[in-house]
GROMACS .gro file of C-alpha atoms in nm:
model
  437
    1MET     CA    1   2.495   1.105   2.667
    2ALA     CA    2   2.426   0.863   2.382
    3ASP     CA    3   2.739   0.719   2.197
    4LEU     CA    4   2.653   0.758   1.829
    5PHE     CA    5   2.877   0.411   1.755
    6GLY     CA    6   2.759   0.237   2.030
    7THR     CA    7   2.511   0.178   2.322
    8ALA     CA    8   2.420   0.448   2.543
    9ALA     CA    9   2.674   0.551   2.827
   10THR     CA   10   2.512   0.573   3.155
   11THR     CA   11   2.600   0.784   3.453
   12PRO     CA   12   2.471   0.798   3.785
   13ALA     CA   13   2.298   1.112   3.719
   14THR     CA   14   2.109   0.974   3.399
   15GLU     CA   15   2.005   0.662   3.605
   16SER     CA   16   1.842   0.855   3.864
   17ALA     CA   17   1.672   1.053   3.612
   18HIS     CA   18   1.305   0.984   3.504
   19ARG     CA   19   1.273   0.699   3.235
   20PRO     CA   20   0.983   0.731   3.018
   21LEU     CA   21   0.758   0.422   3.063
   22ALA     CA   22   0.822   0.273   2.715
   23ASP     CA   23   1.195   0.257   2.808
   24ARG     CA   24   1.143   0.098   3.135
   25LEU     CA   25   0.925  -0.145   2.985
   26ARG     CA   26   1.173  -0.234   2.679
   27PRO     CA   27   1.214  -0.648   2.684
   28LYS     CA   28   1.520  -0.757   2.797
   29THR     CA   29   1.494  -1.090   2.601
   30LEU     CA   30   1.366  -1.189   2.262
   31ALA     CA   31   1.103  -1.411   2.457
   32GLU     CA   32   0.939  -1.082   2.636
   33VAL     CA   33   0.868  -0.902   2.296
   34ILE     CA   34   0.511  -0.881   2.255
   35GLY     CA   35   0.359  -0.990   1.919
   36GLN     CA   36   0.577  -1.051   1.581
   37ASP     CA   37   0.516  -1.436   1.663
   38GLN     CA   38   0.572  -1.468   1.257
   39ILE     CA   39   0.935  -1.401   1.284
   40LEU     CA   40   1.002  -1.466   1.672
   41GLY     CA   41   0.750  -1.810   1.707
   42PRO     CA   42   0.904  -2.135   1.767
   43ASP     CA   43   0.934  -2.232   1.376
   44ALA     CA   44   0.990  -1.874   1.252
   45PRO     CA   45   1.298  -1.737   1.065
   46LEU     CA   46   1.482  -1.553   1.342
   47THR     CA   47   1.433  -1.836   1.614
   48ALA     CA   48   1.558  -2.083   1.346
   49MET     CA   49   1.849  -1.849   1.253
   50LEU     CA   50   1.957  -1.818   1.621
   51GLN     CA   51   1.925  -2.172   1.689
   52ASP     CA   52   2.138  -2.258   1.372
   53GLY     CA   53   2.385  -1.995   1.482
   54ALA     CA   54   2.380  -1.832   1.109
   55LEU     CA   55   2.216  -1.489   1.164
   56SER     CA   56   2.220  -1.302   0.836
   57SER     CA   57   2.200  -0.953   0.747
   58LEU     CA   58   1.817  -0.849   0.806
   59ILE     CA   59   1.564  -0.581   0.689
   60PHE     CA   60   1.289  -0.508   0.925
   61TRP     CA   61   0.968  -0.388   0.759
   62GLY     CA   62   0.677  -0.245   0.938
   63PRO     CA   63   0.478   0.008   1.109
   64PRO     CA   64   0.637   0.246   1.371
   65GLY     CA   65   0.602   0.120   1.750
   66VAL     CA   66   0.610  -0.232   1.674
   67GLY     CA   67   0.941  -0.336   1.820
   68LYS     CA   68   1.226  -0.313   1.540
   69THR     CA   69   1.488  -0.118   1.766
   70THR     CA   70   1.407  -0.355   2.030
   71ILE     CA   71   1.452  -0.663   1.833
   72ALA     CA   72   1.782  -0.558   1.672
   73ARG     CA   73   1.909  -0.468   2.015
   74LEU     CA   74   1.815  -0.811   2.156
   75LEU     CA   75   1.966  -0.987   1.849
   76ALA     CA   76   2.304  -0.821   1.938
   77ASP     CA   77   2.253  -0.931   2.289
   78GLU     CA   78   2.168  -1.300   2.168
   79THR     CA   79   2.475  -1.301   1.922
   80ASP     CA   80   2.752  -1.137   2.136
   81LEU     CA   81   2.771  -0.874   1.880
   82HIS     CA   82   2.862  -0.532   1.962
   83PHE     CA   83   2.529  -0.292   1.889
   84VAL     CA   84   2.586   0.014   1.687
   85GLN     CA   85   2.256   0.247   1.620
   86ILE     CA   86   2.248   0.507   1.356
   87SER     CA   87   1.961   0.677   1.163
   88ALA     CA   88   1.946   0.770   0.828
   89ILE     CA   89   1.757   1.080   0.880
   90PHE     CA   90   2.100   1.234   1.081
   91SER     CA   91   2.384   1.063   0.933
   92GLY     CA   92   2.580   1.083   0.622
   93VAL     CA   93   2.889   0.952   0.455
   94PRO     CA   94   3.152   1.103   0.705
   95GLU     CA   95   2.935   0.922   0.996
   96LEU     CA   96   2.928   0.617   0.788
   97ARG     CA   97   3.307   0.615   0.741
   98LYS     CA   98   3.343   0.640   1.109
   99VAL     CA   99   3.096   0.333   1.187
  100PHE     CA  100   3.265   0.110   0.911
  101GLU     CA  101   3.627   0.173   1.045
  102ALA     CA  102   3.510   0.138   1.428
  103ALA     CA  103   3.378  -0.210   1.314
  104LYS     CA  104   3.670  -0.277   1.131
  105GLN     CA  105   3.896  -0.229   1.433
  106ARG     CA  106   3.643  -0.423   1.650
  107ARG     CA  107   3.677  -0.713   1.419
  108GLU     CA  108   4.058  -0.728   1.446
  109THR     CA  109   3.992  -0.775   1.797
  110GLY     CA  110   3.748  -1.052   1.751
  111GLN     CA  111   3.432  -0.868   1.819
  112GLY     CA  112   3.187  -0.874   1.553
  113THR     CA  113   2.930  -0.548   1.504
  114LEU     CA  114   2.561  -0.533   1.449
  115LEU     CA  115   2.472  -0.228   1.288
  116PHE     CA  116   2.106  -0.121   1.333
  117VAL     CA  117   2.024   0.141   1.064
  118ASP     CA  118   1.711   0.310   1.125
  119GLU     CA  119   1.471   0.474   0.849
  120ILE     CA  120   1.730   0.293   0.601
  121HIS     CA  121   1.504   0.375   0.316
  122ARG     CA  122   1.644   0.752   0.351
  123PHE     CA  123   1.967   0.676   0.247
  124ASN     CA  124   2.031   0.730  -0.121
  125LYS     CA  125   2.158   0.460  -0.392
  126ALA     CA  126   2.532   0.539  -0.322
  127GLN     CA  127   2.503   0.568   0.045
  128GLN     CA  128   2.323   0.221   0.053
  129ASP     CA  129   2.593   0.067  -0.206
  130GLY     CA  130   2.833   0.187   0.055
  131PHE     CA  131   2.725  -0.115   0.288
  132LEU     CA  132   2.798  -0.385   0.048
  133PRO     CA  133   3.137  -0.444   0.063
  134HIS     CA  134   3.130  -0.430   0.459
  135MET     CA  135   2.830  -0.689   0.464
  136GLU     CA  136   3.046  -0.931   0.209
  137ASP     CA  137   3.365  -0.909   0.409
  138GLY     CA  138   3.157  -0.976   0.761
  139THR     CA  139   3.288  -0.626   0.898
  140ILE     CA  140   2.906  -0.567   1.001
  141LEU     CA  141   2.595  -0.763   1.032
  142LEU     CA  142   2.330  -0.507   0.893
  143VAL     CA  143   1.986  -0.468   1.055
  144GLY     CA  144   1.793  -0.215   0.882
  145ALA     CA  145   1.437  -0.080   0.984
  146THR     CA  146   1.212   0.058   0.728
  147THR     CA  147   0.832   0.164   0.718
  148GLU     CA  148   0.859   0.202   0.325
  149ASN     CA  149   0.819  -0.111   0.106
  150PRO     CA  150   1.190  -0.233   0.062
  151SER     CA  151   1.105  -0.336  -0.316
  152PHE     CA  152   1.077   0.028  -0.404
  153GLU     CA  153   1.302   0.214  -0.182
  154LEU     CA  154   1.611  -0.045  -0.145
  155ASN     CA  155   1.873  -0.130  -0.375
  156ARG     CA  156   1.851  -0.465  -0.543
  157ALA     CA  157   2.212  -0.550  -0.428
  158VAL     CA  158   2.132  -0.450  -0.060
  159LEU     CA  159   1.798  -0.709  -0.077
  160SER     CA  160   2.002  -0.965  -0.221
  161ARG     CA  161   2.221  -0.970   0.071
  162ALA     CA  162   1.959  -0.951   0.328
  163GLN     CA  163   1.628  -1.132   0.440
  164VAL     CA  164   1.361  -0.893   0.455
  165LEU     CA  165   1.122  -0.969   0.744
  166VAL     CA  166   0.779  -0.799   0.781
  167LEU     CA  167   0.665  -0.687   1.124
  168GLU     CA  168   0.297  -0.635   1.176
  169ARG     CA  169   0.110  -0.363   1.401
  170LEU     CA  170  -0.004  -0.514   1.741
  171ASP     CA  171  -0.349  -0.647   1.760
  172GLY     CA  172  -0.586  -0.548   2.042
  173GLU     CA  173  -0.469  -0.870   2.237
  174ASP     CA  174  -0.097  -0.756   2.220
  175LEU     CA  175  -0.184  -0.406   2.315
  176GLU     CA  176  -0.383  -0.529   2.627
  177GLY     CA  177  -0.088  -0.727   2.728
  178LEU     CA  178   0.134  -0.421   2.680
  179ALA     CA  179  -0.129  -0.237   2.893
  180GLN     CA  180  -0.085  -0.478   3.176
  181ARG     CA  181   0.261  -0.484   3.185
  182ALA     CA  182   0.235  -0.111   3.241
  183GLU     CA  183  -0.017  -0.140   3.508
  184THR     CA  184   0.252  -0.382   3.680
  185GLU     CA  185   0.539  -0.118   3.642
  186LEU     CA  186   0.327   0.151   3.769
  187GLY     CA  187   0.203  -0.045   4.057
  188ARG     CA  188  -0.140   0.024   4.008
  189PRO     CA  189  -0.451  -0.049   3.759
  190LEU     CA  190  -0.522   0.237   3.517
  191PRO     CA  191  -0.819   0.471   3.620
  192VAL     CA  192  -1.044   0.426   3.347
  193THR     CA  193  -1.345   0.225   3.298
  194PRO     CA  194  -1.349  -0.108   3.085
  195GLN     CA  195  -1.524   0.101   2.762
  196ALA     CA  196  -1.235   0.342   2.797
  197ARG     CA  197  -0.986   0.101   2.822
  198GLN     CA  198  -1.089  -0.029   2.462
  199GLN     CA  199  -1.094   0.323   2.350
  200LEU     CA  200  -0.753   0.370   2.489
  201LEU     CA  201  -0.616   0.065   2.284
  202ASP     CA  202  -0.812   0.183   1.989
  203MET     CA  203  -0.637   0.543   2.021
  204ALA     CA  204  -0.304   0.370   2.030
  205ASP     CA  205  -0.364   0.241   1.670
  206GLY     CA  206  -0.144  -0.083   1.667
  207ASP     CA  207   0.142   0.119   1.796
  208GLY     CA  208   0.313  -0.014   2.112
  209ARG     CA  209   0.497   0.305   2.206
  210ALA     CA  210   0.207   0.530   2.122
  211LEU     CA  211   0.004   0.318   2.394
  212LEU     CA  212   0.257   0.336   2.652
  213ASN     CA  213   0.293   0.724   2.595
  214LEU     CA  214  -0.109   0.759   2.650
  215ILE     CA  215  -0.064   0.515   2.947
  216GLU     CA  216   0.192   0.738   3.090
  217GLN     CA  217  -0.006   1.088   3.054
  218ILE     CA  218  -0.301   0.885   3.226
  219ALA     CA  219  -0.110   0.791   3.509
  220ALA     CA  220   0.017   1.139   3.558
  221TRP     CA  221  -0.348   1.264   3.631
  222LYS     CA  222  -0.475   1.314   3.982
  223GLY     CA  223  -0.787   1.154   4.095
  224ASP     CA  224  -0.887   0.803   4.141
  225ASP     CA  225  -1.227   0.816   3.979
  226PRO     CA  226  -1.219   0.595   3.669
  227LEU     CA  227  -1.264   0.798   3.355
  228ASP     CA  228  -1.523   0.685   3.110
  229PRO     CA  229  -1.484   0.721   2.701
  230GLU     CA  230  -1.603   1.084   2.713
  231ALA     CA  231  -1.370   1.212   2.984
  232LEU     CA  232  -1.080   0.993   2.822
  233GLY     CA  233  -1.150   1.158   2.499
  234LYS     CA  234  -1.162   1.519   2.645
  235ARG     CA  235  -0.800   1.471   2.786
  236LEU     CA  236  -0.649   1.265   2.509
  237SER     CA  237  -0.617   1.329   2.162
  238LYS     CA  238  -0.664   1.041   1.915
  239ARG     CA  239  -0.348   0.934   1.750
  240ALA     CA  240  -0.355   1.041   1.397
  241ALA     CA  241  -0.387   0.721   1.154
  242GLN     CA  242  -0.091   0.593   0.969
  243TYR     CA  243  -0.129   0.732   0.647
  244ASP     CA  244   0.126   0.885   0.393
  245LYS     CA  245   0.006   1.006   0.065
  246GLY     CA  246   0.306   0.900  -0.128
  247GLY     CA  247   0.362   0.609   0.044
  248ASP     CA  248   0.244   0.240   0.093
  249GLU     CA  249  -0.069   0.317   0.307
  250HIS     CA  250  -0.181   0.524   0.003
  251TYR     CA  251  -0.131   0.245  -0.241
  252ASN     CA  252  -0.281  -0.019  -0.018
  253LEU     CA  253  -0.593   0.180   0.071
  254ILE     CA  254  -0.661   0.268  -0.289
  255SER     CA  255  -0.630  -0.129  -0.388
  256ALA     CA  256  -0.857  -0.197  -0.097
  257LEU     CA  257  -1.106   0.067  -0.204
  258HIS     CA  258  -1.099  -0.042  -0.571
  259LYS     CA  259  -1.136  -0.447  -0.490
  260SER     CA  260  -1.414  -0.359  -0.248
  261VAL     CA  261  -1.609  -0.186  -0.540
  262ARG     CA  262  -1.512  -0.449  -0.764
  263SER     CA  263  -1.665  -0.720  -0.507
  264SER     CA  264  -1.992  -0.536  -0.506
  265ASP     CA  265  -1.919  -0.447  -0.132
  266PRO     CA  266  -2.065  -0.082  -0.052
  267ASP     CA  267  -1.999  -0.112   0.319
  268ALA     CA  268  -1.635  -0.192   0.272
  269SER     CA  269  -1.598   0.046  -0.011
  270LEU     CA  270  -1.729   0.337   0.176
  271TYR     CA  271  -1.520   0.225   0.482
  272TRP     CA  272  -1.184   0.229   0.291
  273PHE     CA  273  -1.303   0.575   0.105
  274ALA     CA  274  -1.335   0.711   0.442
  275ARG     CA  275  -1.007   0.596   0.564
  276MET     CA  276  -0.849   0.768   0.291
  277LEU     CA  277  -1.019   1.094   0.375
  278GLU     CA  278  -0.962   1.065   0.728
  279GLY     CA  279  -0.582   1.039   0.630
  280GLY     CA  280  -0.595   1.326   0.441
  281GLU     CA  281  -0.627   1.236   0.111
  282ASP     CA  282  -0.697   1.500  -0.171
  283PRO     CA  283  -1.069   1.415  -0.288
  284ARG     CA  284  -0.997   1.484  -0.620
  285TYR     CA  285  -0.747   1.216  -0.638
  286LEU     CA  286  -1.039   0.975  -0.512
  287ALA     CA  287  -1.292   1.131  -0.773
  288ARG     CA  288  -1.046   1.034  -1.056
  289ARG     CA  289  -0.990   0.698  -0.927
  290ILE     CA  290  -1.360   0.639  -0.874
  291THR     CA  291  -1.427   0.741  -1.221
  292ARG     CA  292  -1.153   0.494  -1.346
  293MET     CA  293  -1.302   0.214  -1.138
  294ALA     CA  294  -1.650   0.297  -1.366
  295VAL     CA  295  -1.469   0.253  -1.670
  296GLU     CA  296  -1.236  -0.058  -1.573
  297ASP     CA  297  -1.476  -0.248  -1.383
  298ILE     CA  298  -1.846  -0.164  -1.489
  299GLY     CA  299  -1.779  -0.003  -1.839
  300LEU     CA  300  -2.113  -0.077  -2.049
  301ALA     CA  301  -2.298  -0.300  -1.811
  302ASP     CA  302  -2.418   0.017  -1.673
  303PRO     CA  303  -2.332   0.323  -1.913
  304GLN     CA  304  -2.482   0.559  -1.659
  305ALA     CA  305  -2.183   0.484  -1.407
  306GLN     CA  306  -1.924   0.700  -1.579
  307ALA     CA  307  -2.175   1.007  -1.586
  308VAL     CA  308  -2.261   0.939  -1.191
  309CYS     CA  309  -1.896   0.970  -1.125
  310LEU     CA  310  -1.829   1.251  -1.358
  311GLN     CA  311  -2.129   1.459  -1.167
  312SER     CA  312  -2.028   1.365  -0.833
  313TRP     CA  313  -1.656   1.501  -0.922
  314GLU     CA  314  -1.837   1.835  -1.047
  315THR     CA  315  -2.059   1.849  -0.742
  316TYR     CA  316  -1.754   1.812  -0.534
  317GLU     CA  317  -1.571   2.108  -0.718
  318ARG     CA  318  -1.879   2.321  -0.661
  319LEU     CA  319  -1.925   2.249  -0.319
  320GLY     CA  320  -1.588   2.176  -0.156
  321SER     CA  321  -1.481   1.999   0.137
  322PRO     CA  322  -1.630   1.862   0.330
  323GLU     CA  323  -2.022   1.880   0.156
  324GLY     CA  324  -1.877   1.786  -0.159
  325GLU     CA  325  -1.732   1.448  -0.025
  326LEU     CA  326  -2.086   1.317   0.009
  327ALA     CA  327  -2.164   1.332  -0.341
  328LEU     CA  328  -1.827   1.112  -0.414
  329ALA     CA  329  -1.948   0.864  -0.125
  330GLN     CA  330  -2.290   0.824  -0.323
  331ALA     CA  331  -2.070   0.773  -0.621
  332VAL     CA  332  -1.871   0.490  -0.447
  333VAL     CA  333  -2.216   0.322  -0.326
  334TYR     CA  334  -2.347   0.341  -0.707
  335LEU     CA  335  -2.064   0.186  -0.839
  336ALA     CA  336  -2.050  -0.105  -0.576
  337LEU     CA  337  -2.409  -0.205  -0.641
  338ALA     CA  338  -2.377  -0.168  -1.050
  339PRO     CA  339  -2.356  -0.460  -1.243
  340LYS     CA  340  -1.966  -0.547  -1.304
  341SER     CA  341  -1.803  -0.595  -1.638
  342ASN     CA  342  -1.449  -0.562  -1.784
  343ALA     CA  343  -1.548  -0.695  -2.133
  344ALA     CA  344  -1.483  -0.354  -2.295
  345TYR     CA  345  -1.149  -0.338  -2.102
  346VAL     CA  346  -1.033  -0.668  -2.179
  347GLY     CA  347  -1.128  -0.597  -2.556
  348TYR     CA  348  -0.950  -0.289  -2.553
  349LYS     CA  349  -0.633  -0.471  -2.425
  350ALA     CA  350  -0.688  -0.727  -2.703
  351ALA     CA  351  -0.696  -0.460  -2.967
  352ARG     CA  352  -0.373  -0.313  -2.840
  353ARG     CA  353  -0.198  -0.621  -2.867
  354ALA     CA  354  -0.337  -0.701  -3.210
  355ALA     CA  355  -0.230  -0.347  -3.364
  356LYS     CA  356   0.141  -0.408  -3.218
  357LYS     CA  357   0.109  -0.741  -3.363
  358THR     CA  358  -0.021  -0.610  -3.715
  359GLY     CA  359   0.210  -0.315  -3.745
  360SER     CA  360   0.135  -0.087  -4.048
  361GLU     CA  361  -0.135  -0.321  -4.231
  362PRO     CA  362  -0.364  -0.098  -4.428
  363PRO     CA  363  -0.719  -0.077  -4.414
  364PRO     CA  364  -0.920  -0.287  -4.688
  365LYS     CA  365  -0.935  -0.075  -4.997
  366HIS     CA  366  -1.342  -0.084  -4.997
  367ILE     CA  367  -1.367   0.098  -4.691
  368LEU     CA  368  -1.133   0.389  -4.791
  369ASN     CA  369  -1.235   0.720  -4.927
  370ALA     CA  370  -1.150   0.803  -5.284
  371PRO     CA  371  -1.159   1.190  -5.323
  372THR     CA  372  -0.955   1.190  -5.616
  373SER     CA  373  -0.977   0.998  -5.951
  374MET     CA  374  -0.634   0.866  -5.907
  375MET     CA  375  -0.755   0.690  -5.582
  376LYS     CA  376  -1.059   0.584  -5.765
  377ASP     CA  377  -0.852   0.413  -6.019
  378LEU     CA  378  -0.629   0.243  -5.743
  379GLY     CA  379  -0.962   0.069  -5.590
  380TYR     CA  380  -1.033   0.304  -5.334
  381GLY     CA  381  -1.390   0.264  -5.230
  382LYS     CA  382  -1.460  -0.017  -5.476
  383GLY     CA  383  -1.722  -0.257  -5.366
  384TYR     CA  384  -1.805  -0.052  -5.057
  385ALA     CA  385  -2.158  -0.153  -4.930
  386TYR     CA  386  -2.351   0.135  -4.785
  387ASP     CA  387  -2.496  -0.015  -4.478
  388HIS     CA  388  -2.798   0.205  -4.466
  389ASP     CA  389  -2.907   0.074  -4.797
  390ALA     CA  390  -2.929  -0.267  -4.645
  391GLU     CA  391  -3.252  -0.388  -4.542
  392ASP     CA  392  -3.186  -0.438  -4.185
  393GLY     CA  393  -2.893  -0.179  -4.190
  394PHE     CA  394  -2.614  -0.421  -4.164
  395SER     CA  395  -2.378  -0.506  -4.471
  396GLY     CA  396  -2.148  -0.767  -4.301
  397GLN     CA  397  -1.863  -0.656  -4.524
  398ASN     CA  398  -1.495  -0.727  -4.361
  399CYS     CA  399  -1.341  -0.400  -4.193
  400PHE     CA  400  -1.006  -0.564  -4.077
  401PRO     CA  401  -0.694  -0.558  -4.285
  402ASP     CA  402  -0.713  -0.819  -4.583
  403GLY     CA  403  -0.536  -1.127  -4.480
  404MET     CA  404  -0.590  -1.075  -4.096
  405ALA     CA  405  -0.814  -1.344  -3.928
  406ARG     CA  406  -1.112  -1.145  -3.753
  407GLU     CA  407  -1.065  -1.176  -3.377
  408GLU     CA  408  -1.362  -1.158  -3.113
  409MET     CA  409  -1.189  -0.861  -2.906
  410TYR     CA  410  -1.541  -0.740  -2.739
  411GLN     CA  411  -1.713  -1.022  -2.551
  412PRO     CA  412  -2.001  -0.884  -2.332
  413VAL     CA  413  -2.121  -1.034  -2.031
  414GLU     CA  414  -2.470  -1.141  -1.917
  415ARG     CA  415  -2.508  -0.863  -1.668
  416GLY     CA  416  -2.662  -0.527  -1.686
  417PHE     CA  417  -2.695  -0.346  -1.994
  418GLU     CA  418  -2.437  -0.553  -2.165
  419ARG     CA  419  -2.693  -0.834  -2.156
  420GLU     CA  420  -2.849  -0.640  -2.421
  421LEU     CA  421  -2.562  -0.547  -2.604
  422LYS     CA  422  -2.468  -0.943  -2.637
  423LYS     CA  423  -2.793  -0.989  -2.807
  424ARG     CA  424  -2.714  -0.731  -3.075
  425LEU     CA  425  -2.371  -0.871  -3.114
  426ASP     CA  426  -2.488  -1.228  -3.144
  427TYR     CA  427  -2.778  -1.095  -3.396
  428PHE     CA  428  -2.482  -0.944  -3.609
  429ALA     CA  429  -2.270  -1.243  -3.589
  430LYS     CA  430  -2.547  -1.456  -3.755
  431LEU     CA  431  -2.594  -1.215  -4.008
  432ARG     CA  432  -2.230  -1.171  -4.114
  433SER     CA  433  -2.227  -1.566  -4.113
  434LYS     CA  434  -2.518  -1.591  -4.329
  435ARG     CA  435  -2.368  -1.305  -4.571
  436GLY     CA  436  -2.027  -1.448  -4.577
  437GLY     CA  437  -1.882  -1.127  -4.404
   0.00000   0.00000   0.00000
């Protein structure tokens, strides 16, 4: 059985037992690793560290099935370090103490330890802090693996002592190379048509381990007739898309949707909207965020945009899924094609900054009500110009605090309905200047 604090122990029984295809194809050298050229290429960080003999503690950040565990194991082989693998899911403080104690004993005999911690983000702050002294005195070289953003999930102290390397999902070329290796190992080509082969690669969704598991299922089927996409789809279930409603994918995809709308690209907007729905996102969350886009990026360039979003949200509440999601999709298209302006948003933020800066400055007395005689005696309302009495309905009087310089906070753009608002703003500015307001 596997040794918690070292490599797996082997026996004749286990050697003769069936080994999964993914295990049989595990690379034996770093040069055999498929993909990840950004960290393993000729001028990449890991290559440079190994050439200089200066391997530091590392955090591998990337999706499942891209080689994090394999690369860590091969790094231990390359540097003659004893490889120890633990999972933060199944390990606690007692297990960590045993690992550190064994590493200390190994160090006394001149043997270093590479400690690979899978799902390291699942350790709490205190557990993460426990690594620090052992990293600093060289008892262990830590290699952590995480699917979550290390900036949010790992202690700053740990991050300051380790280099974060990003591993990427495997692309189509990488997956095809992996499939060819599997066919060599199996001794025969996969019984699928070219179209079904592409479908198979798509099903893996960038996960090499998932692809090998799918290939292993196909290899076990009887019959030599090539399967077409329809037959393959009936036998295999598509791998669920990687999506965590509380994790990085959630924030990455909503960012992609928001920026696609801002870029006036309805096709990309619909795509990211659909990706989130397929991942299991709550349509009500999307309805709220879509409405925010109308407020933030369209504003008064198309005042109808907010109403469209609110109506689509209400339609969803009345129809539910999946019919109501079409109304939200229509809102997404409307927003993508609407004229864009963040002038009101920028003006609002400028007003907030000015409000903080000026503190408790009172309004000028001439625009204050004077319901009592004492307030009239104090000058409240004195000199107030009633705008409706002006010939053009505009008095031009100052409404900022006395002594505060006038700021142009709202500056409409020359797009959509704001083009008309800009004309009005310019008109009032001329009148104000003429009347000395």
